[in-house]
Tab-separated table of C-alpha atoms and ligand atoms in Angstrom:
chain	number	residue	atom	x	y	z
A	17	MET	CA	115.237	200.989	3.688
A	18	ALA	CA	115.476	201.386	-0.088
A	19	LEU	CA	118.302	199.677	-1.910
A	20	LYS	CA	118.705	199.674	-5.761
A	21	VAL	CA	120.731	197.614	-7.961
A	22	CYS	CA	121.218	198.884	-11.394
A	23	LYS	CA	122.141	197.283	-14.445
A	24	PHE	CA	123.719	199.029	-17.262
A	25	GLY	CA	123.511	197.711	-20.812
A	26	GLY	CA	125.979	197.859	-23.463
A	27	THR	CA	125.243	201.070	-25.153
A	28	SER	CA	125.419	202.790	-21.562
A	29	MET	CA	129.068	201.673	-21.336
A	30	ALA	CA	129.796	202.299	-24.871
A	31	ASP	CA	132.154	205.219	-24.354
A	32	GLY	CA	133.777	207.392	-21.875
A	33	ASN	CA	131.213	210.132	-22.112
A	34	ILE	CA	128.169	207.970	-21.500
A	35	ILE	CA	130.125	206.271	-18.765
A	36	VAL	CA	130.363	209.705	-16.955
A	37	GLU	CA	126.588	209.962	-17.295
A	38	VAL	CA	126.105	206.642	-15.869
A	39	LYS	CA	128.323	207.725	-12.837
A	40	LYS	CA	126.139	210.661	-12.486
A	41	ILE	CA	122.869	208.501	-12.366
A	42	MET	CA	124.311	206.319	-9.827
A	43	GLU	CA	125.450	209.389	-7.734
A	44	SER	CA	122.021	211.095	-8.101
A	45	ASP	CA	120.345	208.753	-5.819
A	46	LYS	CA	122.029	207.341	-2.665
A	47	ASP	CA	119.896	204.055	-2.819
A	48	ARG	CA	121.726	203.018	-5.925
A	49	ARG	CA	124.605	200.942	-4.524
A	50	PHE	CA	125.100	198.185	-6.618
A	51	ALA	CA	125.635	198.317	-10.315
A	52	VAL	CA	126.070	195.535	-12.894
A	53	VAL	CA	127.661	196.410	-16.301
A	54	SER	CA	127.547	195.111	-19.706
A	55	ALA	CA	130.511	195.039	-22.079
A	56	PRO	CA	130.634	198.391	-24.337
A	57	GLY	CA	128.010	198.095	-27.071
A	58	LYS	CA	127.642	199.986	-30.134
A	59	ARG	CA	128.379	203.682	-30.307
A	60	TYR	CA	126.743	204.135	-33.694
A	61	SER	CA	124.789	202.172	-35.893
A	62	GLY	CA	127.137	199.881	-37.844
A	63	ASP	CA	129.579	199.807	-34.920
A	64	VAL	CA	130.498	196.298	-33.532
A	65	LYS	CA	129.814	195.352	-29.742
A	66	VAL	CA	132.947	194.343	-27.650
A	67	THR	CA	131.306	190.886	-27.061
A	68	ASP	CA	131.120	190.495	-30.854
A	69	LEU	CA	134.801	191.517	-31.277
A	70	LEU	CA	135.670	188.983	-28.638
A	71	TYR	CA	133.706	186.222	-30.145
A	72	SER	CA	135.726	186.906	-33.424
A	73	CYS	CA	139.003	186.678	-31.162
A	74	GLN	CA	137.839	183.178	-30.317
A	75	SER	CA	137.079	182.216	-33.854
A	76	GLU	CA	140.735	183.441	-34.896
A	77	LEU	CA	142.160	181.553	-31.872
A	78	ASN	CA	140.403	178.393	-33.005
A	79	GLU	CA	141.784	178.659	-36.434
A	80	THR	CA	145.255	179.834	-35.862
A	81	GLY	CA	146.148	179.513	-32.343
A	82	GLY	CA	146.519	183.164	-31.813
A	83	ILE	CA	144.307	186.628	-31.649
A	84	SER	CA	146.981	188.973	-32.964
A	85	LYS	CA	144.627	190.128	-35.878
A	86	SER	CA	141.286	190.527	-33.951
A	87	PHE	CA	142.272	191.417	-30.302
A	88	PRO	CA	143.509	194.912	-31.433
A	89	ALA	CA	140.242	196.071	-31.883
A	90	VAL	CA	139.349	195.132	-28.540
A	91	ARG	CA	142.342	197.034	-27.254
A	92	ALA	CA	141.433	200.090	-29.160
A	93	ARG	CA	137.873	200.253	-27.565
A	94	PHE	CA	139.334	200.316	-23.935
A	95	LEU	CA	142.183	202.329	-24.434
A	96	ASP	CA	139.778	204.980	-25.967
A	97	ILE	CA	137.515	204.748	-22.849
A	98	ALA	CA	140.498	204.681	-20.487
A	99	ARG	CA	141.855	208.035	-22.474
A	100	GLN	CA	138.410	209.715	-22.376
A	101	LEU	CA	138.146	209.074	-18.793
A	102	ASN	CA	141.737	209.769	-17.591
A	103	LEU	CA	141.906	206.557	-15.838
A	104	LYS	CA	144.724	205.938	-13.369
A	105	THR	CA	144.694	202.171	-13.794
A	106	ASP	CA	147.236	200.871	-16.290
A	107	ILE	CA	144.616	199.683	-18.769
A	108	GLY	CA	147.322	198.814	-21.320
A	109	ALA	CA	148.692	196.213	-18.739
A	110	VAL	CA	145.326	195.061	-17.836
A	111	LEU	CA	144.749	194.391	-21.650
A	112	ASP	CA	148.080	192.540	-22.095
A	113	GLU	CA	147.103	190.325	-19.256
A	114	THR	CA	143.715	189.716	-20.636
A	115	GLU	CA	145.050	189.005	-24.069
A	116	ARG	CA	147.533	186.527	-22.730
A	117	ARG	CA	144.896	184.629	-20.658
A	118	ILE	CA	142.560	184.541	-23.808
A	119	VAL	CA	145.034	182.277	-25.319
A	120	SER	CA	146.119	180.307	-22.410
A	121	GLU	CA	142.466	179.626	-21.321
A	122	ASN	CA	141.395	178.873	-24.933
A	123	SER	CA	137.516	178.884	-23.854
A	124	THR	CA	134.802	180.683	-25.640
A	125	ASP	CA	132.963	181.586	-22.481
A	126	PHE	CA	136.244	183.055	-21.055
A	127	THR	CA	136.927	185.042	-24.025
A	128	ALA	CA	133.446	186.481	-24.361
A	129	SER	CA	133.272	187.422	-20.546
A	130	ARG	CA	136.345	189.577	-20.831
A	131	GLY	CA	134.071	192.648	-22.311
A	132	GLU	CA	132.136	192.748	-18.952
A	133	TYR	CA	135.229	192.108	-16.849
A	134	LEU	CA	136.976	195.184	-18.233
A	135	SER	CA	133.885	197.209	-18.262
A	136	ALA	CA	133.363	196.656	-14.620
A	137	ARG	CA	136.970	197.451	-13.919
A	138	VAL	CA	136.742	200.582	-15.615
A	139	PHE	CA	133.470	201.672	-13.863
A	140	ALA	CA	134.756	200.520	-10.654
A	141	GLU	CA	137.483	203.095	-10.843
A	142	VAL	CA	135.195	205.931	-12.234
A	143	SER	CA	132.825	205.367	-9.568
A	144	GLY	CA	134.819	204.660	-6.586
A	145	ALA	CA	133.138	201.518	-6.014
A	146	LYS	CA	134.393	197.998	-4.947
A	147	PHE	CA	134.988	195.827	-7.988
A	148	ILE	CA	133.490	192.264	-7.283
A	149	ASP	CA	134.348	189.732	-9.937
A	150	SER	CA	131.149	187.634	-10.666
A	151	GLU	CA	133.519	184.697	-11.163
A	152	GLU	CA	133.815	184.610	-7.446
A	153	VAL	CA	129.957	184.920	-6.435
A	154	ILE	CA	127.802	183.688	-9.249
A	155	PHE	CA	127.820	179.992	-9.749
A	156	PHE	CA	126.358	177.454	-12.252
A	157	LYS	CA	125.509	173.761	-11.575
A	158	ALA	CA	126.847	170.890	-13.398
A	159	ASP	CA	123.505	171.052	-15.906
A	160	GLY	CA	124.607	174.632	-16.791
A	161	THR	CA	121.520	176.259	-14.734
A	162	LEU	CA	122.307	178.990	-12.292
A	163	ASP	CA	123.060	177.680	-8.673
A	164	GLY	CA	120.771	180.419	-6.874
A	165	ALA	CA	121.290	179.411	-3.352
A	166	LYS	CA	125.158	179.421	-3.789
A	167	SER	CA	125.296	182.692	-5.522
A	168	TYR	CA	122.843	184.436	-3.432
A	169	LYS	CA	124.980	183.486	-0.379
A	170	ALA	CA	128.206	184.434	-1.989
A	171	ILE	CA	126.949	187.834	-3.096
A	172	SER	CA	125.493	188.859	0.142
A	173	GLU	CA	128.691	187.950	1.894
A	174	ALA	CA	130.720	190.063	-0.742
A	175	VAL	CA	128.832	193.088	-0.195
A	176	ASP	CA	128.639	192.837	3.505
A	177	GLY	CA	129.629	196.391	4.892
A	178	VAL	CA	130.420	197.558	1.233
A	179	LYS	CA	128.732	200.795	0.431
A	180	LEU	CA	129.169	200.827	-3.303
A	181	ALA	CA	130.081	197.787	-5.563
A	182	VAL	CA	130.262	196.934	-9.301
A	183	PHE	CA	129.771	193.506	-10.850
A	184	PRO	CA	130.473	192.516	-14.330
A	185	GLY	CA	127.576	190.997	-15.976
A	186	PHE	CA	126.896	187.950	-18.113
A	187	TYR	CA	129.273	185.430	-16.436
A	188	GLY	CA	130.159	183.423	-13.223
A	189	LYS	CA	131.923	180.109	-12.582
A	190	GLY	CA	130.919	176.789	-13.939
A	191	ALA	CA	130.620	173.521	-11.839
A	192	ASP	CA	134.073	172.684	-13.552
A	193	GLY	CA	135.645	175.861	-11.954
A	194	ARG	CA	136.004	177.589	-15.209
A	195	VAL	CA	134.237	180.798	-16.275
A	196	LYS	CA	130.705	180.335	-17.860
A	197	THR	CA	128.686	182.839	-19.528
A	198	PHE	CA	124.853	183.090	-19.556
A	199	SER	CA	123.242	183.327	-23.099
A	200	ARG	CA	123.579	186.421	-24.924
A	201	GLY	CA	122.112	189.344	-23.158
A	202	GLY	CA	122.645	187.585	-20.020
A	203	SER	CA	123.774	190.615	-17.896
A	204	ASP	CA	120.099	191.223	-17.299
A	205	ILE	CA	120.294	187.945	-15.493
A	206	THR	CA	123.319	188.991	-13.388
A	207	GLY	CA	121.461	192.101	-12.296
A	208	ALA	CA	118.483	190.217	-11.187
A	209	VAL	CA	120.627	187.694	-9.341
A	210	VAL	CA	122.431	190.386	-7.531
A	211	ALA	CA	119.066	192.223	-6.786
A	212	ARG	CA	117.916	189.224	-5.246
A	213	ALA	CA	120.936	188.362	-3.339
A	214	VAL	CA	121.057	191.794	-1.742
A	215	ASN	CA	117.315	191.987	-1.090
A	216	ALA	CA	117.087	194.980	-3.222
A	217	THR	CA	113.823	197.184	-3.332
A	218	LEU	CA	114.154	197.793	-6.790
A	219	TYR	CA	115.951	196.415	-9.957
A	220	GLU	CA	116.729	199.169	-12.363
A	221	ASN	CA	117.652	198.026	-15.854
A	222	TRP	CA	119.124	200.818	-17.713
A	223	THR	CA	119.072	200.564	-21.355
A	224	ASP	CA	118.680	202.755	-24.475
A	225	VAL	CA	114.919	202.827	-24.589
A	226	SER	CA	112.161	204.482	-22.402
A	227	GLY	CA	110.849	201.083	-21.575
A	228	PHE	CA	108.687	198.433	-23.378
A	229	LEU	CA	106.566	199.573	-26.240
A	230	ALA	CA	103.082	198.056	-26.983
A	231	CYS	CA	104.745	196.551	-30.075
A	232	ASP	CA	107.663	196.499	-32.441
A	233	PRO	CA	108.436	200.241	-33.495
A	234	HIS	CA	109.896	199.090	-36.864
A	235	ILE	CA	106.277	197.800	-37.527
A	236	VAL	CA	104.012	200.482	-36.103
A	237	ASP	CA	105.095	204.127	-35.878
A	238	SER	CA	105.687	205.280	-32.299
A	239	PRO	CA	103.652	202.845	-30.433
A	240	ARG	CA	102.444	203.369	-27.020
A	241	ARG	CA	104.768	202.980	-24.165
A	242	ILE	CA	103.759	200.364	-21.424
A	243	LYS	CA	103.862	201.994	-18.214
A	244	THR	CA	103.280	198.769	-16.069
A	245	LEU	CA	103.641	195.330	-16.786
A	246	SER	CA	103.376	192.246	-14.727
A	247	TYR	CA	106.248	189.444	-14.542
A	248	LYS	CA	103.918	187.080	-16.454
A	249	GLU	CA	103.010	189.559	-19.343
A	250	LEU	CA	106.818	190.365	-19.616
A	251	ARG	CA	107.773	186.629	-19.745
A	252	GLU	CA	105.035	186.192	-22.656
A	253	LEU	CA	106.170	189.303	-24.462
A	254	SER	CA	109.940	188.956	-24.239
A	255	TYR	CA	109.667	185.079	-25.106
A	256	MET	CA	107.750	186.126	-28.204
A	257	GLY	CA	110.529	188.638	-29.086
A	258	ALA	CA	110.244	191.899	-27.203
A	259	ASP	CA	113.902	191.971	-26.673
A	260	VAL	CA	114.220	194.915	-24.217
A	261	LEU	CA	115.204	192.400	-21.305
A	262	HIS	CA	116.466	188.955	-21.225
A	263	SER	CA	113.461	186.544	-20.797
A	264	GLU	CA	115.031	184.666	-18.197
A	265	SER	CA	116.013	187.636	-15.965
A	266	ILE	CA	112.704	187.731	-14.043
A	267	PHE	CA	113.012	184.583	-12.475
A	268	PRO	CA	115.351	185.474	-9.509
A	269	VAL	CA	113.542	188.745	-8.692
A	270	ARG	CA	109.893	187.440	-9.187
A	271	LYS	CA	110.454	184.968	-6.263
A	272	ALA	CA	111.310	187.776	-4.134
A	273	ASN	CA	108.629	190.092	-5.432
A	274	ILE	CA	111.315	192.776	-6.386
A	275	PRO	CA	109.856	195.140	-9.198
A	276	ILE	CA	112.070	196.002	-12.260
A	277	ASN	CA	112.112	199.427	-13.662
A	278	ILE	CA	113.299	199.711	-17.284
A	279	LYS	CA	115.057	203.212	-17.684
A	280	ASN	CA	116.945	205.084	-20.496
A	281	THR	CA	120.209	206.112	-19.795
A	282	PHE	CA	119.974	208.898	-22.345
A	283	ARG	CA	116.798	210.160	-20.990
A	284	PRO	CA	117.061	209.420	-17.237
A	285	GLN	CA	113.900	211.776	-16.688
A	286	ASP	CA	111.816	209.333	-18.342
A	287	GLU	CA	109.616	207.061	-16.046
A	288	GLY	CA	110.131	204.002	-18.074
A	289	THR	CA	108.252	200.725	-17.668
A	290	THR	CA	107.877	199.131	-14.190
A	291	ILE	CA	107.456	195.481	-14.036
A	292	VAL	CA	105.551	194.361	-10.925
A	293	PRO	CA	104.785	191.024	-9.423
A	294	THR	CA	101.077	190.587	-9.874
A	295	SER	CA	98.435	191.824	-12.102
A	296	ARG	CA	96.752	193.602	-8.901
A	297	HIS	CA	99.145	196.361	-9.371
A	298	ILE	CA	98.067	197.069	-12.942
A	299	LEU	CA	96.098	200.312	-13.000
A	300	SER	CA	95.913	200.944	-16.375
A	301	GLY	CA	92.635	199.119	-17.138
A	302	ASP	CA	93.714	198.276	-20.657
A	303	THR	CA	92.616	195.177	-22.214
A	304	VAL	CA	95.711	194.340	-24.164
A	305	THR	CA	99.219	195.247	-22.761
A	306	GLY	CA	101.346	194.440	-25.816
A	307	ILE	CA	101.726	192.378	-28.765
A	308	ALA	CA	104.819	190.577	-29.919
A	309	GLY	CA	105.701	187.898	-32.331
A	310	ARG	CA	108.445	185.836	-34.047
A	311	LYS	CA	108.776	184.426	-37.460
A	312	ASN	CA	109.915	181.035	-38.894
A	313	PHE	CA	108.087	178.402	-36.962
A	314	THR	CA	107.162	175.099	-38.345
A	315	VAL	CA	103.760	173.380	-37.570
A	316	ILE	CA	103.794	169.457	-37.658
A	317	TYR	CA	99.987	168.464	-37.922
A	318	ILE	CA	98.932	165.103	-37.049
A	319	GLU	CA	95.393	163.475	-37.516
A	320	LYS	CA	94.129	160.385	-36.469
A	321	SER	CA	90.453	159.061	-35.836
A	322	LEU	CA	89.801	158.385	-32.245
A	323	MET	CA	93.070	160.122	-31.305
A	324	ASN	CA	91.230	161.012	-28.084
A	325	ALA	CA	90.717	157.724	-26.838
A	326	GLU	CA	94.011	156.404	-27.619
A	327	ILE	CA	95.824	156.330	-24.140
A	328	GLY	CA	99.451	157.494	-24.478
A	329	PHE	CA	98.968	158.917	-27.992
A	330	ILE	CA	100.531	162.484	-27.059
A	331	ARG	CA	103.131	161.025	-24.998
A	332	LYS	CA	104.460	159.006	-27.859
A	333	VAL	CA	104.472	161.855	-30.236
A	334	LEU	CA	106.105	163.993	-27.526
A	335	SER	CA	108.809	161.208	-27.023
A	336	VAL	CA	109.782	161.297	-30.620
A	337	ILE	CA	110.350	165.117	-30.283
A	338	GLU	CA	112.173	164.869	-27.259
A	339	GLY	CA	114.551	162.074	-28.711
A	340	ALA	CA	115.365	164.593	-31.405
A	341	GLY	CA	116.322	167.164	-28.884
A	342	VAL	CA	113.739	169.739	-30.408
A	343	PRO	CA	111.931	171.994	-27.959
A	344	VAL	CA	108.218	172.389	-28.628
A	345	GLU	CA	106.641	175.727	-28.290
A	346	HIS	CA	102.988	175.158	-28.572
A	347	ILE	CA	100.528	172.247	-28.833
A	348	PRO	CA	97.268	173.352	-30.193
A	349	SER	CA	94.887	170.213	-30.184
A	350	GLY	CA	91.463	169.156	-31.274
A	351	ILE	CA	89.625	165.819	-30.732
A	352	ASP	CA	91.220	163.859	-33.392
A	353	THR	CA	94.198	166.282	-34.319
A	354	MET	CA	97.193	167.840	-32.649
A	355	SER	CA	99.803	170.051	-33.940
A	356	LEU	CA	103.300	170.779	-32.594
A	357	VAL	CA	104.632	174.098	-33.051
A	358	VAL	CA	108.529	174.146	-33.100
A	359	SER	CA	111.165	176.820	-34.088
A	360	GLY	CA	112.310	176.303	-37.769
A	361	GLU	CA	115.778	176.863	-36.398
A	362	ALA	CA	115.569	173.902	-34.365
A	363	LEU	CA	114.901	171.517	-37.396
A	364	SER	CA	118.294	172.033	-38.959
A	365	GLY	CA	119.581	169.020	-41.450
A	366	ASP	CA	117.439	165.990	-41.712
A	367	LYS	CA	115.710	166.336	-38.328
A	368	LEU	CA	112.257	167.275	-39.844
A	369	ASN	CA	112.152	164.109	-41.828
A	370	GLU	CA	113.441	161.951	-39.161
A	371	ILE	CA	110.866	163.295	-36.798
A	372	ILE	CA	108.004	162.532	-39.432
A	373	GLU	CA	109.236	158.983	-39.955
A	374	ASN	CA	109.445	158.379	-36.194
A	375	ILE	CA	105.981	159.869	-35.705
A	376	LYS	CA	104.677	157.648	-38.298
A	377	GLU	CA	106.288	154.426	-36.633
A	378	ALA	CA	105.227	155.461	-33.023
A	379	VAL	CA	101.508	156.201	-33.587
A	380	ASP	CA	100.503	155.295	-37.035
A	381	PRO	CA	98.688	158.460	-37.837
A	382	ASP	CA	96.163	159.047	-40.699
A	383	VAL	CA	97.709	162.234	-41.602
A	384	VAL	CA	101.007	164.193	-41.005
A	385	ARG	CA	101.390	167.437	-42.638
A	386	VAL	CA	104.127	169.784	-42.233
A	387	ILE	CA	103.326	173.753	-42.478
A	388	GLU	CA	106.635	175.898	-42.688
A	389	ASN	CA	107.223	179.622	-42.462
A	390	ILE	CA	104.717	180.426	-39.918
A	391	ALA	CA	104.815	183.508	-37.783
A	392	LEU	CA	103.388	183.427	-34.313
A	393	ILE	CA	101.978	186.550	-32.946
A	394	ALA	CA	101.038	186.760	-29.191
A	395	THR	CA	98.440	189.488	-27.912
A	396	VAL	CA	99.052	189.747	-24.142
A	397	GLY	CA	97.185	191.265	-21.258
A	398	HIS	CA	95.782	190.424	-17.814
A	399	GLY	CA	92.739	192.344	-18.845
A	400	MET	CA	91.915	190.089	-21.643
A	401	SER	CA	90.351	187.592	-19.335
A	402	SER	CA	87.717	189.846	-17.909
A	403	SER	CA	86.639	191.690	-20.904
A	404	VAL	CA	83.908	189.985	-22.886
A	405	GLY	CA	84.549	189.931	-26.762
A	406	THR	CA	88.471	190.395	-26.790
A	407	SER	CA	88.931	187.178	-29.060
A	408	ALA	CA	85.955	188.544	-31.277
A	409	ARG	CA	87.851	191.917	-31.668
A	410	LEU	CA	91.023	190.307	-32.212
A	411	PHE	CA	90.015	187.802	-35.012
A	412	ASN	CA	87.742	190.352	-36.582
A	413	ALA	CA	90.737	192.888	-36.937
A	414	ILE	CA	92.852	190.087	-38.589
A	415	ALA	CA	89.941	189.032	-40.849
A	416	SER	CA	89.333	192.600	-41.958
A	417	ALA	CA	93.000	192.900	-42.921
A	418	ASP	CA	92.236	189.848	-45.054
A	419	ILE	CA	94.817	187.605	-43.249
A	420	ASN	CA	94.160	183.897	-42.989
A	421	ILE	CA	94.998	182.407	-39.557
A	422	LYS	CA	96.798	178.991	-39.632
A	423	MET	CA	96.617	178.258	-35.860
A	424	ILE	CA	95.134	179.550	-32.673
A	425	ASP	CA	96.334	178.924	-29.110
A	426	GLN	CA	94.740	180.580	-26.194
A	427	GLY	CA	97.072	179.772	-23.213
A	428	SER	CA	94.937	178.594	-20.229
A	429	SER	CA	95.914	181.397	-18.276
A	430	GLU	CA	93.904	183.588	-20.483
A	431	LEU	CA	96.934	185.986	-20.452
A	432	ASN	CA	97.399	185.643	-24.006
A	433	ILE	CA	96.011	184.444	-27.385
A	434	VAL	CA	98.771	183.348	-29.954
A	435	VAL	CA	97.930	183.188	-33.644
A	436	GLY	CA	99.897	181.656	-36.550
A	437	VAL	CA	99.958	183.257	-39.752
A	438	LYS	CA	102.096	183.207	-42.848
A	439	ASN	CA	105.460	184.593	-42.245
A	440	GLU	CA	104.600	187.214	-45.136
A	441	ASP	CA	101.581	188.468	-43.135
A	442	TYR	CA	103.530	189.139	-39.911
A	443	GLU	CA	103.942	192.827	-40.168
A	444	ARG	CA	100.312	193.427	-41.521
A	445	CYS	CA	98.831	191.307	-38.741
A	446	ILE	CA	100.502	193.243	-35.884
A	447	LYS	CA	99.445	196.510	-37.489
A	448	ALA	CA	95.887	195.073	-37.501
A	449	ILE	CA	95.950	194.074	-33.794
A	450	TYR	CA	97.637	197.302	-32.770
A	451	ASN	CA	95.140	199.523	-34.516
A	452	GLU	CA	92.257	197.675	-33.195
A	453	PHE	CA	93.344	197.861	-29.399
A	454	PHE	CA	95.439	200.916	-29.337
A	455	ALA	CA	94.846	203.327	-32.102
A	456	SER	CA	92.189	205.193	-30.368
A	457	CYS	CA	94.336	205.874	-27.103
A	458	ARG	CA	97.524	207.023	-28.560
B	7	LIG	N1	127.584	191.585	-23.605
B	7	LIG	C1	126.831	190.283	-23.580
B	7	LIG	C2	126.173	190.322	-25.079
B	7	LIG	O1	126.408	190.933	-25.910
B	7	LIG	C3	126.037	190.175	-22.403
B	7	LIG	C4	125.078	191.459	-22.222
B	7	LIG	O2	125.443	192.560	-22.692
B	7	LIG	O3	124.203	191.327	-21.652
B	7	LIG	O4	125.315	189.391	-25.292
């Protein structure tokens, strides 16, 4: 039997009118039984998301011990929504209680979670669904990661015999018994966790775009929509900055082979993008599926003669980076050279100098050089491994745009080729790659 879990993002919860549309979406398909909702997002460009208003409440609380200046904006958003929807719930009383608890709990995660909590309370009344508080069914381990087994069990017990339910996204309970949130955008993960727990046949993720585009529409005018994507391609693209879906939200559903369908609340008739377990399902025959990238990486280049013969060289270098608590994104290497690509943000303060000094001490290299302001661009697609000449086309396109490639990393999966270019060449490089692989088939 088909069973769908639907996650509705912030723009789908932004005001009463759109919440009514969401209710219609749920009602139009009886397989849509479980909803996961975000906090109200922006109603117009320049508006502030409720989650951001709540983070401001916490800043005020930290500074002054109260939230009297910043909470009224949160209150106003929910009072508006309640008025538009004609809610019976005494939302004023719920907001009073929320305000009191934000002050007494005094925890950033608790404060930030209240947008989802209130949103789910509202939607439960509107849709006649049971409200299930994620605090009671989603659990984190002491190391801060999701306790999948415990959460799946609690969710499946909570929905037993329930026809329609709504869960607040973004948060659960930490190992210390207090409310804990996922990282920003984490309601996508909640949706995936619920989908896995109830053994859904489909995880629908309702946003304000009709799926993934082959590249950033701010760079290329109306790029092609991607109809089907594999979990692996999605992981590569969202890690590299395609931000339709939280990059960690695939893990729970991937294990259970549950496809994800990205849909547009404002254009429900659009097919969207479907994310499927393996490339065998990809029917498009395209060589490249999508292009994504991020700016501001730093490359630490290390050279030492006979590096390849020195046992433990890479381990020693990596221990230095690990000791500094900096994640490494890529490690392109040659016979006597290796580079560490790290995000520029991770190197705040004096970290970079400290790392360089420690590398010199640990492995006595011939050369250590730092190249900053590098943009990484990933060209992703399962089709790339089976088509001869893909890299030649890619590098030719970049060369024809007169862009110097600073680094190349082809993942061993042959699923992607990552190039590093100067930040200032980023947009031009994406355009050049897009035009090479997609321009003719728009
Ligand atoms: N409301 C949270 C955020 O803005 C979580 C989410 O929307 O997924 O990050």
